[in-house]
CSV table of C-alpha atoms in Angstrom, one decimal:
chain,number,residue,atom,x,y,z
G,1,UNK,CA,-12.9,-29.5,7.7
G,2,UNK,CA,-11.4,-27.1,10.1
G,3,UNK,CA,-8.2,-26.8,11.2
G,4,UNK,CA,-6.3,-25.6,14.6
G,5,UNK,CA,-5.6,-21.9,13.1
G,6,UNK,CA,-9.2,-21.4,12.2
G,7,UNK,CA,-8.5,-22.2,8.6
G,8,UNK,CA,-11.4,-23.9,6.3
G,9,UNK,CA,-11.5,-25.2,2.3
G,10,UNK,CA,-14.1,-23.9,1.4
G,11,UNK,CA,-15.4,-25.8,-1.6
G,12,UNK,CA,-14.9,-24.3,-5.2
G,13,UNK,CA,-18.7,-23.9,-6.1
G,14,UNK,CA,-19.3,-22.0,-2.6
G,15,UNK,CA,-16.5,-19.8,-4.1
G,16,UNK,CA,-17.7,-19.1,-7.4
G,17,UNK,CA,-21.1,-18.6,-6.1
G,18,UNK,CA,-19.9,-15.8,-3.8
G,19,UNK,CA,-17.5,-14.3,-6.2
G,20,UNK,CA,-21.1,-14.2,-8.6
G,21,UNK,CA,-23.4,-12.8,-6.0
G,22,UNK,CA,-20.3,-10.3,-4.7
G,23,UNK,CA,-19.8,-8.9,-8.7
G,24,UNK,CA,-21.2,-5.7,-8.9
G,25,UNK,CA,-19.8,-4.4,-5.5
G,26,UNK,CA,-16.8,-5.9,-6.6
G,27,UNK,CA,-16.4,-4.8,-10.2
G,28,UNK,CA,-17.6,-1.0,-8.8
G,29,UNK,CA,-14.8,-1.5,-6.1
G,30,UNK,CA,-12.3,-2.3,-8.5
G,31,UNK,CA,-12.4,0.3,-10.4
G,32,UNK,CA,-14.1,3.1,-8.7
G,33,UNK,CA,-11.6,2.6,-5.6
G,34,UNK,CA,-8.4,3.0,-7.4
G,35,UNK,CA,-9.7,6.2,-9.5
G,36,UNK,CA,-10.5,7.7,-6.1
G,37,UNK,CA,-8.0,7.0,-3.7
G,38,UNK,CA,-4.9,6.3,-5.9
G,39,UNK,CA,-5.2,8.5,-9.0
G,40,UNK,CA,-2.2,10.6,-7.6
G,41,UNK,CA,0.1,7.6,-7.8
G,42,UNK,CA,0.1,7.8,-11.6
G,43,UNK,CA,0.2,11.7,-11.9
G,44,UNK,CA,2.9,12.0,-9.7
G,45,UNK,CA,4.5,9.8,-11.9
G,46,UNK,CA,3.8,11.4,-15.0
G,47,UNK,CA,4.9,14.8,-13.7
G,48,UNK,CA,8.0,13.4,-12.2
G,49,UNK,CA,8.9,11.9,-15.8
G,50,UNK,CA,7.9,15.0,-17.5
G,51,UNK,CA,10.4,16.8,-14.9
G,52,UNK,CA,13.3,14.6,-16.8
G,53,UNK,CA,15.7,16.9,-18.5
G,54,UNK,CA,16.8,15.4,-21.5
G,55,UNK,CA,20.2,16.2,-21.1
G,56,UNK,CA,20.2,13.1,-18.6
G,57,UNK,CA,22.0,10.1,-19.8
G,58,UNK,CA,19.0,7.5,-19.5
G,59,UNK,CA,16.6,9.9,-19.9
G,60,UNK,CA,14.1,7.9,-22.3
G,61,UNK,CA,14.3,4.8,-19.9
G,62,UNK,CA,14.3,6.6,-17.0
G,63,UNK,CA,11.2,8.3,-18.2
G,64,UNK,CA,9.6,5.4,-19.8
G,65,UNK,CA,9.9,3.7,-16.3
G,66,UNK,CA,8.5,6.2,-14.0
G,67,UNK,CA,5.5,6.0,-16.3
G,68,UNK,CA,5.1,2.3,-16.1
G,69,UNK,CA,5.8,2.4,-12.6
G,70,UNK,CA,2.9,4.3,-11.4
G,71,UNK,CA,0.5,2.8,-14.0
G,72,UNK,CA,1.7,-1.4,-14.6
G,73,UNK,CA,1.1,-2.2,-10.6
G,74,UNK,CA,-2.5,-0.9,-10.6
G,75,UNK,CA,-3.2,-2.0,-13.7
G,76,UNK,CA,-2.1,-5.6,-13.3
G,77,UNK,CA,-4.3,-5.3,-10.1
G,78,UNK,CA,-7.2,-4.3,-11.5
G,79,UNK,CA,-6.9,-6.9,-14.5
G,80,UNK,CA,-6.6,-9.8,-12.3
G,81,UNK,CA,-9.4,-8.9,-10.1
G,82,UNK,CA,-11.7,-8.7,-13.1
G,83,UNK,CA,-10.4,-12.1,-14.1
G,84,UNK,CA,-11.3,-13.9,-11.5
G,85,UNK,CA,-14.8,-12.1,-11.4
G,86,UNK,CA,-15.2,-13.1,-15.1
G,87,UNK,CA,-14.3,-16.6,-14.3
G,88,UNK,CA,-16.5,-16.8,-11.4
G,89,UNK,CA,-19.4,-15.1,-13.9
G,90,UNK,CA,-18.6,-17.7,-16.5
G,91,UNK,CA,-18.7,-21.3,-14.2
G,92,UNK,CA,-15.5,-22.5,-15.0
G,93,UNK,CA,-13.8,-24.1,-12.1
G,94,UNK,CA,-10.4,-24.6,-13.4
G,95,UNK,CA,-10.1,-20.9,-15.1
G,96,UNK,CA,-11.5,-19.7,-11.9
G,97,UNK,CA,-8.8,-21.5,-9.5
G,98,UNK,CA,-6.0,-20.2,-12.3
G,99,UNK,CA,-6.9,-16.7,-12.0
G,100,UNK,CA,-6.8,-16.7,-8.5
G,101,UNK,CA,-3.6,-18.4,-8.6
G,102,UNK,CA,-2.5,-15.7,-11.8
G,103,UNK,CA,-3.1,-13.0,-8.7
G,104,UNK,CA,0.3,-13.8,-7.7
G,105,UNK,CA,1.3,-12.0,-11.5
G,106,UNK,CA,0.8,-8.6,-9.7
G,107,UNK,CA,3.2,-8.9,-6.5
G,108,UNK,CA,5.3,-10.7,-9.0
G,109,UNK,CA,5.4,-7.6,-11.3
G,110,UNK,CA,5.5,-5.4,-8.7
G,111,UNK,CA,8.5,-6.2,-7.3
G,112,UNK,CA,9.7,-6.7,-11.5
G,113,UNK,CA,9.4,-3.1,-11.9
G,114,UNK,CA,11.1,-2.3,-8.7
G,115,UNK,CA,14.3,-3.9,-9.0
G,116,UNK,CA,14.0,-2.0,-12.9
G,117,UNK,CA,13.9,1.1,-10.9
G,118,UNK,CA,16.8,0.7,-9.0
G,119,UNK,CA,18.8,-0.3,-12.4
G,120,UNK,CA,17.3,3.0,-13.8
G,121,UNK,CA,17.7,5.6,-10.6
G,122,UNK,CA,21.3,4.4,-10.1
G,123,UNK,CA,21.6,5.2,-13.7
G,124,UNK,CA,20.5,8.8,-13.1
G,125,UNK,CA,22.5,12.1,-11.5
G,126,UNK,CA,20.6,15.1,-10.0
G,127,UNK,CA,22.2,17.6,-12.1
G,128,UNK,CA,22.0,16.5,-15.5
G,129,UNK,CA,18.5,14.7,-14.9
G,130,UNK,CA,16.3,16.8,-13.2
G,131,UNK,CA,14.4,20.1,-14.0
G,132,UNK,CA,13.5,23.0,-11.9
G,133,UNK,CA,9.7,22.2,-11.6
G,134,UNK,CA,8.0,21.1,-8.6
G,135,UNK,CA,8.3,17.5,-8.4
G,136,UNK,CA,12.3,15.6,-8.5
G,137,UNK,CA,11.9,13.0,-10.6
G,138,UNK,CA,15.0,11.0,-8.8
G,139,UNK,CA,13.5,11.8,-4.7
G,140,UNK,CA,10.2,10.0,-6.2
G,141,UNK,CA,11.5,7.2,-7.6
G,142,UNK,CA,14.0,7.0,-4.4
G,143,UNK,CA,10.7,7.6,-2.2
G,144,UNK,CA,8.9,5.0,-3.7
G,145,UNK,CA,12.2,2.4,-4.6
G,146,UNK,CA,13.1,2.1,-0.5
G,147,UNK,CA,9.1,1.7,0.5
G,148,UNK,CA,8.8,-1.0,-2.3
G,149,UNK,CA,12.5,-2.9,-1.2
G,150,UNK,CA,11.2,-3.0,2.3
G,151,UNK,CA,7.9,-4.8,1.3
G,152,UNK,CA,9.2,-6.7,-1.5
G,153,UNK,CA,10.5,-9.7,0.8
G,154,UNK,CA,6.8,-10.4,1.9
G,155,UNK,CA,5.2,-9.4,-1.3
G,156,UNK,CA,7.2,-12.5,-3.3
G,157,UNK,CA,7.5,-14.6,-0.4
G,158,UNK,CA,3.0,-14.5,0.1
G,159,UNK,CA,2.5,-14.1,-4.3
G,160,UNK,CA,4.7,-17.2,-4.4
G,161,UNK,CA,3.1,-19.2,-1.6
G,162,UNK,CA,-0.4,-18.0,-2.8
G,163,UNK,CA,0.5,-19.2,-6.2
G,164,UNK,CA,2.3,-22.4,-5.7
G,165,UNK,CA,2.1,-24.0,-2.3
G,166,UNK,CA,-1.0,-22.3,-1.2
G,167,UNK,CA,-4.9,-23.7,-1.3
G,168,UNK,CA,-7.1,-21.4,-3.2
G,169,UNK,CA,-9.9,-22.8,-1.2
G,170,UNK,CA,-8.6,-21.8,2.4
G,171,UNK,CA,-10.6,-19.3,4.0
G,172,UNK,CA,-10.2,-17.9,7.8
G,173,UNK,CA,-13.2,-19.0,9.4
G,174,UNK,CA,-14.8,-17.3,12.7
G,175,UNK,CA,-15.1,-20.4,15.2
G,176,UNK,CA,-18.3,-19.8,17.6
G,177,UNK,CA,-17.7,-18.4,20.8
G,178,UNK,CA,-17.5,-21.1,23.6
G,179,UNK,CA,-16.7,-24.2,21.5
């Protein structure tokens, strides 16, 4: 059944069986993508946090944030791609369909950890918080606060759509050329 905007439903065995056949390139993706392209995320993090004087008001929150921040988004990622490969694996349909609706969890965390951050910077002054080494702890977390607030609208508005109104068997189809 195919609709007007070249949208199928794709039936949940087809699904599962693609998910099964897909698992190695998609397991090596998972994790060998992140580890190349994205390991700077988290170190930046960590050598922002370990730029923290302590003299900062907030400095173990403040701290304890930037290092969540720049692991808990990847992570969740990563997690719930693996779930839904391990429900595809084992042949349950209903855990299948759950963890791609539990996908949502990430954007959902995402933007959690955001609005934290904003509690935290605001929380935070230049002089008493950060240290003379390369990275500023508070221009990171400011860097990274304003590009997540300007995504965060369509991140919740497509994790919540996804997860509650969506079709986990939708697909976009390719219609055949002349028809």
């Amino acid at each position: 059944m195919a609709t007007d905007s070249g949208m199928k439903r794709i039936p949940t065995d087809q699904l599962i069986e693609e998910q099964k056949k897909g698992a190695p390139i998609i397991l090596c993706v998972t994790f060998c993508a992140p580890a190349c392209c994205c390991f700077w995320i988290p170190l930046l993090f960590f050598l922002g946090a370990a730029n923290v004087l302590q003299t900062c008001e907030n400095y173990e929150s403040f701290t304890v944030w930037l290092r969540t921040y720049g692991l808990v988004p990847m992570c969740c990622g990563i997690f719930f791609q693996l779930l839904v490969t391990f429900t595809a694996c084992c042949g349950n349909h209903t855990l299948f369909k759950l963890a791609l609706r539990l996908q949502i969890l990430t954007g959902c965390v995402s933007v959690g950890m955001m609005i934290w951050g904003w509690v935290e910077w605001s929380r935070t002054e230049e002089e008493p918080c950060v240290g003379n080494d390369d990275i500023n702890p508070r221009t990171l977390a400011l860097v990274f606060l304003i590009l997540g607030s300007i995504g965060a609208p369509s991140v919740l508005a497509g994790a919540l759509y996804k997860g509650l109104c969506g079709d986990v068997n939708m697909r976009k189809v390719k219609e055949p050329e002349g028809v």
